[in-house]
Structures are given as structure tokens and as C-alpha cells.
């Protein structure tokens, strides 16, 4: 079956612009995670959706970051007023309950 | 809270030599443990996992890991590495009380010909 997909694969934007990153999880997976991977920083947790529960937003670095998950499926991560330090690869993963996470290929964001 | 410590940020090793990548975790409840691998310019994929049962877990590509509850460790091992094993390896922990997966910062394995 289809895996996790993310779009766009690459995004170049100017400082101060807003960007939206999309994640299509594997059908039927109840959990969806967003991570940020910066050079030398490892995998940084951003936000976690589990079913119909309120999302765990504890990893969002500032109020410029937000995410939503519509209908328990597709998720959008929005970064407002982008800064150069937002440049990173943004990874999405989905899983069925507590088991293996399946990762998408990521979106590489470059803020000029 | 739960946390994961990967003690080595980079590990160089000669081809066909054995390797051990270290992972320690902290959690106050029972845990599930994972190792993921990220090859250059690719996404992460599962290498192996421990959910319950035997503490020695075998994964893909000849890797194995042993869950040691008393030492709160889940070290990854391979008896003989190949050039193709060059990648970044992430240890991760999930505990029921925390309801979230936490990743370590990763260990870059560089296999030298």
C-alpha cells in the first residue's frame, strides 16, 4: 500500500513569508507526528495527534508554528513569518497505536 | 518524563569490523524501544523494535539489539559492517505513561573501506 507522503518535497521561501507543509499519513493510522531535523540537531519532536484527542503541542518552538489534522487524516503544518532558523527538513510519521512509526520522505524548507 | 541518550554522535569503523551503537533511556514505566536508520538523503525506516518477550531482538540487515532493563539500555550491534551500513541511527522510546515517542539525537555510523 501507499506509504506516508509529504508535499512539497522542497520549499524555498523568503524570510517573513508563511508556509504550509502537508502530510498524508497511511490510511487507518490513528497517530501522526511532526518532527524537525536540523543539521547537527537530531530529530526534534514538534507535535503529535492521536485519534480524536487534543494534540500534544509541547514541541512547537514558538507560536509561529501550528498544525491541524482534518478528519483524522491529512495534516498541515503551518509556519508563519518564517525565519532563517526555521530552515530544516520537516518529517511526518504515522503509526497505528504505539507501534512502528512510518516516516515520509520529508520537506526540505529553506528560508532565505 | 522519558528521555533517550545516544552516547556517541559519530562512530567510524572499518569495513567487516564489529560495531556497537549505544542507547540509554529513562522512563518510570515499562517501555517499547526502537532503532531507526536513515540512509543519506532518505527518510527514516525501522531497523528493529522491542515490545515484549525475548530481550535479544534481531532486525534487518544483520543488526540486533539487547534490552537491558537493569541498565536501562538498548544497544545496537552488528558483528561485521558493510559500506552500505553507512547511515545515521536513531534510538527511540515509547512509554504508556507518556503516550509519545521520544528520539535520541542520532549516531552517525561511518564505515571505512
Coordinates of N, CA and C in Angstrom, one line a residue:
Chain A
X1 N 0.8 -1.2 0.0 CA 0.0 0.0 0.0 C 0.8 1.2 0.0
X2 N 0.2 2.4 -0.1 CA 0.9 3.6 -0.2 C 1.5 4.0 1.2
X3 N 2.7 4.6 1.2 CA 3.3 5.0 2.4 C 2.9 6.4 2.8
X4 N 3.6 7.0 3.7 CA 3.4 8.4 4.1 C 3.9 9.3 3.0
X5 N 3.1 10.2 2.6 CA 3.6 11.2 1.6 C 3.6 12.6 2.1
X6 N 4.6 13.4 1.7 CA 4.7 14.8 2.1 C 4.8 15.7 0.9
X7 N 4.3 16.8 1.0 CA 4.5 17.8 -0.1 C 4.5 19.2 0.5
X8 N 5.3 20.1 -0.2 CA 6.2 19.8 -1.3 C 7.5 19.1 -0.8
X9 N 8.3 18.5 -1.7 CA 9.5 17.9 -1.2 C 10.5 18.9 -0.9
X10 N 10.5 20.0 -1.6 CA 11.4 21.2 -1.3 C 10.6 22.5 -1.3
X11 N 11.0 23.4 -0.4 CA 10.3 24.7 -0.4 C 11.3 25.7 -0.1
X12 N 11.4 26.7 -1.0 CA 12.3 27.8 -0.7 C 11.4 29.1 -0.5
X13 N 11.6 29.8 0.5 CA 10.8 30.9 0.8 C 11.6 32.1 1.3
X14 N 11.0 33.2 1.3 CA 11.7 34.4 1.8 C 11.4 34.6 3.3
X15 N 12.3 35.2 4.0 CA 12.1 35.5 5.4 C 10.8 36.3 5.6
X16 N 10.0 36.0 6.5 CA 8.7 36.7 6.8 C 7.5 36.1 6.1
X17 N 7.7 35.3 5.1 CA 6.5 34.6 4.5 C 6.0 33.5 5.3
X18 N 4.7 33.1 5.0 CA 4.1 32.0 5.7 C 4.3 30.7 4.7
X19 N 4.4 29.6 5.3 CA 4.5 28.3 4.5 C 3.6 27.3 5.1
X20 N 3.1 26.4 4.2 CA 2.3 25.3 4.7 C 2.9 24.0 4.2
X21 N 3.1 23.0 5.0 CA 3.6 21.7 4.7 C 2.5 20.7 4.9
X22 N 2.4 19.8 4.0 CA 1.3 18.8 4.0 C 1.9 17.4 4.3
X23 N 1.1 16.6 5.0 CA 1.4 15.2 5.3 C 0.1 14.4 5.0
X24 N 0.3 13.3 4.2 CA -0.7 12.4 4.0 C -0.3 11.1 4.7
X25 N -0.9 10.7 5.8 CA -0.5 9.5 6.5 C -1.0 8.2 5.9
X26 N -0.5 7.1 6.4 CA -1.0 5.8 5.9 C -2.5 5.7 6.4
X27 N -3.4 5.2 5.5 CA -4.8 5.1 5.8 C -5.0 4.2 7.0
X28 N -5.8 4.7 7.9 CA -6.1 3.9 9.1 C -5.2 4.1 10.3
X29 N -4.1 4.8 10.1 CA -3.2 5.1 11.2 C -3.8 6.2 12.0
X30 N -3.9 6.0 13.3 CA -4.5 6.9 14.2 C -3.5 8.0 14.7
X31 N -2.3 7.7 14.8 CA -1.3 8.6 15.3 C -0.5 9.3 14.2
X32 N -0.2 10.6 14.4 CA 0.5 11.3 13.4 C 1.5 12.3 14.1
X33 N 2.7 12.3 13.7 CA 3.8 13.1 14.4 C 4.4 14.0 13.3
X34 N 4.8 15.1 13.8 CA 5.7 16.0 13.0 C 7.0 16.2 13.8
X35 N 8.1 16.1 13.0 CA 9.4 16.3 13.6 C 10.2 17.3 12.7
X36 N 11.2 17.9 13.3 CA 12.1 18.8 12.6 C 13.5 18.2 12.7
X37 N 14.2 18.2 11.6 CA 15.5 17.6 11.6 C 16.5 18.7 11.0
X38 N 17.2 19.3 11.9 CA 18.2 20.3 11.5 C 19.6 19.7 11.6
X39 N 20.5 20.3 10.8 CA 21.9 19.8 10.8 C 22.5 19.9 12.2
X40 N 22.9 18.7 12.7 CA 23.6 18.7 14.0 C 22.6 18.7 15.1
X41 N 21.3 18.7 14.9 CA 20.3 18.8 16.0 C 19.5 17.5 16.2
X42 N 19.7 16.5 15.4 CA 18.9 15.3 15.6 C 17.5 15.5 15.2
X43 N 16.6 14.7 15.8 CA 15.2 14.7 15.4 C 14.5 15.4 16.6
X44 N 13.9 16.5 16.2 CA 13.2 17.3 17.2 C 11.7 17.2 17.1
X45 N 11.0 16.7 18.1 CA 9.6 16.5 18.2 C 8.9 17.9 18.1
X46 N 7.8 18.0 17.3 CA 7.1 19.2 17.2 C 5.7 19.0 17.8
X47 N 4.9 18.1 17.2 CA 3.5 17.9 17.6 C 3.0 16.5 17.3
X48 N 2.0 16.1 18.1 CA 1.6 14.7 18.0 C 0.0 14.7 18.0
X49 N -0.6 14.0 17.1 CA -2.0 13.8 17.0 C -2.3 12.3 17.3
X50 N -3.3 12.1 18.1 CA -3.7 10.7 18.4 C -5.2 10.7 18.4
X51 N -5.7 10.1 17.3 CA -7.2 9.9 17.2 C -7.9 11.3 17.3
X52 N -8.9 11.3 18.1 CA -9.7 12.5 18.3 C -9.3 13.3 19.5
X53 N -8.2 12.8 20.2 CA -7.7 13.5 21.4 C -7.1 14.9 21.0
X54 N -7.0 15.8 22.0 CA -6.4 17.1 21.7 C -4.9 16.8 21.4
X55 N -4.3 17.5 20.4 CA -2.9 17.2 20.1 C -2.0 17.7 21.2
X56 N -0.8 17.0 21.2 CA 0.3 17.3 22.1 C 1.1 18.3 21.3
X57 N 1.1 19.6 21.7 CA 1.8 20.6 21.0 C 3.1 21.0 21.8
X58 N 3.5 20.2 22.7 CA 4.6 20.6 23.6 C 5.9 20.9 22.9
X59 N 6.1 20.4 21.7 CA 7.3 20.5 21.0 C 7.4 21.7 20.1
X60 N 6.3 22.4 19.8 CA 6.3 23.5 18.9 C 7.2 24.6 19.5
X61 N 8.2 25.1 18.7 CA 9.2 26.0 19.2 C 8.7 27.4 19.5
X62 N 7.6 27.9 18.8 CA 7.1 29.2 19.0 C 5.6 29.3 18.5
X63 N 5.0 30.4 18.8 CA 3.6 30.5 18.4 C 3.4 30.7 16.9
X64 N 4.6 30.8 16.2 CA 4.5 31.0 14.7 C 4.2 29.6 14.1
X65 N 4.4 28.5 14.9 CA 4.1 27.2 14.4 C 2.8 26.7 14.8
X66 N 2.0 26.1 13.9 CA 0.8 25.5 14.2 C 0.5 24.3 13.3
X67 N -0.4 23.4 13.7 CA -0.7 22.3 12.9 C -2.1 21.9 13.1
X68 N -2.7 21.3 12.1 CA -4.0 20.7 12.2 C -4.1 19.4 11.5
X69 N -5.1 18.6 11.9 CA -5.3 17.3 11.2 C -6.8 17.3 10.9
X70 N -7.1 17.3 9.7 CA -8.5 17.3 9.3 C -9.1 15.9 9.1
X71 N -10.2 15.6 9.7 CA -10.9 14.3 9.5 C -10.0 13.2 10.0
X72 N -9.1 13.4 10.8 CA -8.3 12.3 11.3 C -7.3 11.7 10.3
X73 N -7.1 12.5 9.2 CA -6.2 12.0 8.1 C -5.1 13.0 7.8
X74 N -5.3 13.8 6.8 CA -4.3 14.7 6.3 C -4.0 15.8 7.4
X75 N -2.7 16.1 7.5 CA -2.2 17.1 8.4 C -1.5 18.2 7.7
X76 N -1.6 19.4 8.2 CA -0.9 20.6 7.6 C -0.1 21.2 8.8
X77 N 1.2 21.5 8.5 CA 2.0 22.2 9.5 C 2.2 23.6 8.9
X78 N 1.8 24.6 9.6 CA 2.0 26.0 9.1 C 3.0 26.7 9.9
X79 N 3.9 27.4 9.2 CA 4.9 28.3 9.9 C 4.6 29.7 9.4
X80 N 4.3 30.6 10.3 CA 4.0 32.0 9.9 C 5.3 32.8 10.1
X81 N 5.4 33.8 9.3 CA 6.5 34.8 9.4 C 7.9 34.0 9.5
X82 N 8.2 33.2 8.5 CA 9.3 32.3 8.6 C 10.6 33.1 8.9
X83 N 11.5 32.4 9.7 CA 12.8 33.0 10.0 C 13.9 32.0 9.4
X84 N 15.1 32.5 9.3 CA 16.2 31.7 8.7 C 16.4 30.4 9.6
X85 N 16.2 30.6 10.9 CA 16.4 29.4 11.8 C 15.4 28.3 11.6
X86 N 14.3 28.6 10.8 CA 13.3 27.6 10.6 C 13.8 26.6 9.5
X87 N 14.8 27.0 8.8 CA 15.3 26.1 7.7 C 15.7 24.7 8.3
X88 N 15.1 23.7 7.7 CA 15.3 22.3 8.2 C 14.6 21.4 7.3
X89 N 14.7 20.1 7.6 CA 13.9 19.1 7.0 C 12.7 18.8 8.0
X90 N 11.5 18.9 7.5 CA 10.3 18.6 8.3 C 9.8 17.2 8.0
X91 N 9.8 16.4 9.0 CA 9.4 15.0 8.7 C 8.0 14.7 9.4
X92 N 7.2 13.9 8.7 CA 6.0 13.5 9.2 C 6.0 12.0 9.4
X93 N 5.4 11.4 10.4 CA 5.3 10.0 10.6 C 3.9 9.6 11.1
X94 N 3.5 8.4 10.7 CA 2.2 8.0 11.2 C 2.4 6.6 11.8
X95 N 1.5 6.2 12.7 CA 1.6 4.9 13.2 C 0.2 4.4 13.7
X96 N 0.1 3.1 13.8 CA -1.1 2.5 14.4 C -0.9 2.3 15.8
X97 N -1.5 3.1 16.7 CA -1.3 3.0 18.1 C 0.1 3.2 18.5
X98 N 0.7 2.3 19.3 CA 2.0 2.5 19.9 C 3.2 1.9 19.1
X99 N 2.9 1.4 18.0 CA 3.9 0.6 17.3 C 4.7 1.4 16.3
X100 N 5.3 0.8 15.4 CA 6.3 1.3 14.5 C 5.7 2.6 13.8
X101 N 6.6 3.6 13.7 CA 6.3 4.8 13.0 C 6.8 4.7 11.6
X102 N 6.0 5.1 10.6 CA 6.3 5.1 9.2 C 6.5 6.6 8.8
X103 N 7.7 6.8 8.3 CA 8.1 8.2 8.0 C 7.9 8.5 6.5
X104 N 7.5 9.8 6.3 CA 7.5 10.3 5.0 C 8.9 10.7 4.6
X105 N 9.1 11.1 3.3 CA 10.4 11.5 2.8 C 10.9 12.9 3.3
X106 N 9.9 13.6 3.9 CA 10.3 14.9 4.4 C 10.1 16.1 3.4
X107 N 10.0 17.3 4.0 CA 10.0 18.5 3.2 C 11.2 19.3 3.6
X108 N 12.1 19.6 2.7 CA 13.2 20.5 3.0 C 12.9 21.9 2.8
X109 N 12.9 22.7 3.9 CA 12.5 24.1 3.9 C 13.7 24.9 4.0
X110 N 13.9 25.8 3.1 CA 15.0 26.8 3.1 C 14.4 28.2 3.1
X111 N 14.8 28.9 4.2 CA 14.3 30.3 4.3 C 15.5 31.2 4.0
X112 N 15.3 32.0 3.0 CA 16.4 32.9 2.5 C 16.4 34.3 3.3
Chain B
X1 N 8.7 11.9 33.1 CA 9.2 12.2 31.7 C 10.1 11.0 31.2
X2 N 10.2 11.0 29.9 CA 11.1 10.0 29.3 C 12.2 10.7 28.5
X3 N 13.3 10.0 28.4 CA 14.4 10.6 27.6 C 15.2 9.5 27.0
X4 N 16.0 9.8 25.9 CA 16.9 8.9 25.3 C 18.2 9.5 25.1
X5 N 19.3 8.8 25.5 CA 20.6 9.3 25.3 C 21.4 8.4 24.4
X6 N 21.9 9.0 23.3 CA 22.8 8.2 22.4 C 24.2 8.8 22.7
X7 N 25.0 8.0 23.2 CA 26.2 8.5 23.8 C 27.3 8.9 22.8
X8 N 27.2 8.4 21.6 CA 28.2 8.7 20.5 C 27.5 9.4 19.4
X9 N 28.0 10.6 19.0 CA 27.4 11.3 17.9 C 27.9 10.7 16.6
X10 N 29.1 10.3 16.6 CA 29.7 9.7 15.4 C 30.5 8.5 15.7
X11 N 30.4 7.4 14.9 CA 31.2 6.2 15.1 C 31.8 5.8 13.8
X12 N 33.2 6.0 13.7 CA 33.8 5.4 12.5 C 34.3 4.0 12.8
X13 N 34.1 3.1 11.8 CA 34.5 1.7 12.0 C 35.0 1.2 10.6
X14 N 36.0 0.3 10.6 CA 36.4 -0.3 9.4 C 35.5 -1.3 8.9
X15 N 35.4 -1.5 7.6 CA 34.5 -2.5 7.0 C 34.9 -3.9 7.5
X16 N 33.9 -4.7 7.8 CA 34.0 -6.0 8.3 C 34.3 -6.1 9.8
X17 N 34.5 -5.0 10.4 CA 34.7 -4.9 11.9 C 33.3 -4.9 12.6
X18 N 33.3 -5.3 13.9 CA 32.0 -5.2 14.6 C 31.7 -3.8 15.1
X19 N 30.5 -3.5 15.4 CA 30.1 -2.2 15.8 C 29.0 -2.3 16.9
X20 N 29.1 -1.4 17.9 CA 28.0 -1.2 18.9 C 27.7 0.2 19.0
X21 N 26.4 0.5 18.8 CA 25.9 1.9 19.0 C 25.1 1.9 20.2
X22 N 25.4 2.8 21.1 CA 24.9 2.8 22.5 C 23.6 3.7 22.6
X23 N 22.7 3.2 23.4 CA 21.5 3.9 23.7 C 21.0 3.6 25.1
X24 N 20.8 4.7 25.8 CA 20.2 4.5 27.2 C 19.0 5.4 27.3
X25 N 18.0 4.9 28.1 CA 16.8 5.6 28.2 C 16.4 5.8 29.6
X26 N 15.5 6.7 29.9 CA 15.0 6.9 31.2 C 13.5 7.0 31.1
X27 N 12.8 6.2 31.9 CA 11.3 6.2 32.0 C 10.9 5.5 33.2
X28 N 9.9 6.0 33.8 CA 9.4 5.4 35.1 C 8.4 4.3 34.9
X29 N 8.1 4.0 33.7 CA 7.1 2.9 33.4 C 7.7 2.0 32.3
X30 N 7.0 0.9 32.1 CA 7.5 0.0 31.1 C 7.5 0.6 29.7
X31 N 8.4 0.2 28.9 CA 8.7 0.9 27.6 C 8.7 0.0 26.4
X32 N 8.5 0.6 25.3 CA 8.8 0.0 24.0 C 10.0 0.7 23.4
X33 N 10.9 0.0 22.8 CA 12.2 0.5 22.3 C 12.4 0.3 20.8
X34 N 12.9 1.2 20.1 CA 13.1 1.1 18.7 C 14.5 1.6 18.2
X35 N 14.9 1.1 17.1 CA 16.1 1.6 16.4 C 15.6 1.9 15.0
X36 N 15.8 3.1 14.5 CA 15.5 3.5 13.2 C 16.9 3.9 12.4
X37 N 16.9 3.7 11.1 CA 18.0 4.0 10.3 C 17.6 5.0 9.3
X38 N 18.5 6.0 9.0 CA 18.3 7.0 8.0 C 19.5 7.0 7.0
X39 N 19.3 6.4 5.8 CA 20.4 6.4 4.8 C 20.5 7.9 4.2
X40 N 21.6 8.2 3.7 CA 21.8 9.6 3.1 C 20.6 10.0 2.2
X41 N 20.1 11.1 2.5 CA 19.0 11.7 1.6 C 17.8 10.9 1.6
X42 N 17.5 10.1 2.6 CA 16.3 9.3 2.7 C 15.6 9.5 4.0
X43 N 14.3 9.1 4.1 CA 13.6 9.1 5.3 C 14.0 8.1 6.3
X44 N 13.5 8.1 7.5 CA 13.8 7.1 8.5 C 13.0 5.8 8.2
X45 N 13.6 4.7 8.5 CA 12.9 3.4 8.5 C 13.3 2.5 9.7
X46 N 12.3 1.7 10.1 CA 12.5 0.9 11.2 C 13.6 -0.2 11.0
X47 N 14.5 -0.3 11.9 CA 15.5 -1.3 11.9 C 15.1 -2.5 12.7
X48 N 14.7 -2.3 14.0 CA 14.2 -3.3 14.9 C 13.4 -2.7 16.0
X49 N 12.7 -3.5 16.8 CA 12.0 -3.0 17.9 C 11.8 -4.0 19.0
X50 N 11.7 -3.6 20.2 CA 11.4 -4.4 21.4 C 10.1 -4.0 22.0
X51 N 9.2 -4.9 22.0 CA 7.9 -4.6 22.6 C 7.7 -5.4 23.9
X52 N 8.1 -6.7 23.8 CA 8.0 -7.6 25.0 C 8.7 -8.9 24.6
X53 N 8.8 -9.8 25.6 CA 9.4 -11.1 25.3 C 10.9 -11.1 25.3
X54 N 11.5 -11.9 24.4 CA 12.9 -12.0 24.4 C 13.6 -10.7 24.4
X55 N 14.6 -10.6 25.2 CA 15.3 -9.3 25.3 C 16.3 -9.1 24.1
X56 N 16.6 -10.1 23.4 CA 17.5 -10.0 22.2 C 16.6 -9.9 21.0
X57 N 16.8 -8.8 20.3 CA 15.9 -8.6 19.2 C 16.7 -8.5 17.9
X58 N 16.3 -9.2 16.9 CA 17.0 -9.2 15.6 C 16.2 -8.4 14.6
X59 N 17.0 -7.6 13.8 CA 16.4 -6.7 12.9 C 16.9 -7.0 11.5
X60 N 16.6 -6.0 10.6 CA 17.1 -6.2 9.2 C 18.5 -5.9 9.1
X61 N 19.1 -6.4 8.0 CA 20.5 -6.2 7.6 C 21.5 -6.7 8.6
X62 N 21.1 -7.7 9.4 CA 22.1 -8.3 10.3 C 22.3 -7.6 11.6
X63 N 21.5 -6.6 11.9 CA 21.6 -5.9 13.2 C 20.8 -6.6 14.3
X64 N 21.2 -6.4 15.5 CA 20.5 -6.9 16.6 C 20.7 -5.9 17.8
X65 N 19.8 -6.0 18.8 CA 19.9 -5.2 19.9 C 19.4 -5.9 21.1
X66 N 19.9 -5.6 22.3 CA 19.5 -6.3 23.5 C 19.0 -5.3 24.5
X67 N 17.8 -5.6 25.0 CA 17.1 -4.8 26.0 C 17.7 -5.2 27.4
X68 N 18.2 -4.2 28.1 CA 18.7 -4.5 29.4 C 18.0 -3.6 30.4
X69 N 17.0 -4.1 31.1 CA 16.2 -3.3 32.0 C 16.9 -2.7 33.1
X70 N 17.8 -3.5 33.7 CA 18.6 -3.0 34.9 C 19.5 -1.9 34.6
X71 N 20.0 -1.9 33.3 CA 20.9 -0.8 32.9 C 20.2 0.2 32.0
X72 N 18.9 0.0 31.9 CA 18.1 0.9 31.0 C 18.8 1.2 29.7
X73 N 19.2 0.1 29.0 CA 20.0 0.3 27.8 C 19.3 -0.6 26.7
X74 N 19.6 -0.2 25.5 CA 19.1 -0.9 24.3 C 20.2 -0.7 23.2
X75 N 21.4 -1.2 23.4 CA 22.5 -1.0 22.4 C 22.3 -1.8 21.2
X76 N 22.7 -1.2 20.1 CA 22.6 -1.9 18.7 C 23.9 -2.4 18.3
X77 N 23.9 -3.7 17.8 CA 25.2 -4.3 17.4 C 25.1 -4.9 16.1
X78 N 26.3 -5.0 15.4 CA 26.4 -5.8 14.2 C 27.8 -6.4 14.2
X79 N 27.9 -7.7 13.9 CA 29.2 -8.4 14.0 C 30.2 -8.0 12.9
X80 N 29.7 -7.6 11.8 CA 30.5 -7.3 10.7 C 29.8 -6.3 9.8
X81 N 30.3 -5.0 9.7 CA 29.6 -4.0 9.0 C 30.1 -3.9 7.5
X82 N 29.2 -3.4 6.7 CA 29.4 -3.2 5.3 C 29.4 -1.7 5.0
X83 N 30.0 -1.4 3.9 CA 30.0 0.0 3.4 C 28.6 0.6 3.4
X84 N 27.6 -0.3 3.0 CA 26.2 0.1 2.8 C 25.6 0.4 4.2
X85 N 26.2 0.1 5.3 CA 25.6 0.4 6.6 C 25.9 1.9 7.0
X86 N 26.7 2.6 6.2 CA 26.9 4.0 6.5 C 25.6 4.7 6.5
X87 N 25.2 5.3 7.6 CA 23.9 5.9 7.8 C 23.9 6.6 9.2
X88 N 22.7 7.2 9.5 CA 22.5 7.7 10.8 C 21.5 6.8 11.5
X89 N 21.7 6.5 12.7 CA 20.9 5.6 13.5 C 20.3 6.3 14.7
X90 N 19.0 6.1 14.8 CA 18.2 6.8 15.9 C 17.6 5.7 16.8
X91 N 17.8 5.9 18.1 CA 17.2 5.1 19.1 C 15.9 5.9 19.6
X92 N 14.8 5.1 19.9 CA 13.6 5.8 20.3 C 12.9 5.0 21.4
X93 N 12.2 5.7 22.2 CA 11.4 5.0 23.3 C 10.0 5.5 23.4
X94 N 9.1 4.6 23.6 CA 7.7 4.9 23.9 C 7.3 4.3 25.2
X95 N 6.7 5.1 26.0 CA 6.1 4.5 27.3 C 4.7 4.9 27.4
X96 N 3.9 4.0 28.0 CA 2.5 4.2 28.0 C 2.1 5.4 28.8
X97 N 2.8 5.7 29.9 CA 2.5 6.8 30.7 C 2.7 8.1 30.0
X98 N 3.6 8.2 29.1 CA 4.0 9.4 28.4 C 3.2 9.6 27.1
X99 N 2.8 8.4 26.5 CA 2.0 8.4 25.3 C 2.6 9.1 24.1
X100 N 3.9 9.1 24.0 CA 4.6 9.7 22.9 C 6.0 9.1 22.7
X101 N 6.4 9.1 21.5 CA 7.7 8.5 21.2 C 8.8 9.6 21.3
X102 N 9.9 9.3 22.0 CA 11.0 10.3 22.1 C 12.2 9.7 21.4
X103 N 12.8 10.5 20.5 CA 14.0 10.0 19.8 C 15.3 10.6 20.4
X104 N 16.4 9.8 20.3 CA 17.7 10.3 20.6 C 18.2 11.2 19.5
X105 N 19.3 11.8 19.7 CA 19.8 12.8 18.7 C 20.5 12.1 17.5
X106 N 20.7 10.8 17.6 CA 21.2 10.1 16.4 C 22.7 9.8 16.5
X107 N 23.1 8.7 15.9 CA 24.6 8.4 15.8 C 24.9 8.1 14.4
X108 N 25.9 8.9 13.9 CA 26.3 8.7 12.5 C 27.4 7.6 12.5
X109 N 27.0 6.5 11.7 CA 27.9 5.4 11.5 C 28.6 5.6 10.2
X110 N 30.0 5.7 10.3 CA 30.7 5.8 9.0 C 31.6 4.6 8.9
X111 N 31.3 3.8 7.8 CA 32.1 2.6 7.6 C 33.2 2.9 6.6
X112 N 34.4 2.6 7.0 CA 35.6 3.0 6.3 C 36.1 1.8 5.5
X113 N 36.3 1.9 4.2 CA 36.8 0.8 3.4 C 38.2 0.3 3.8

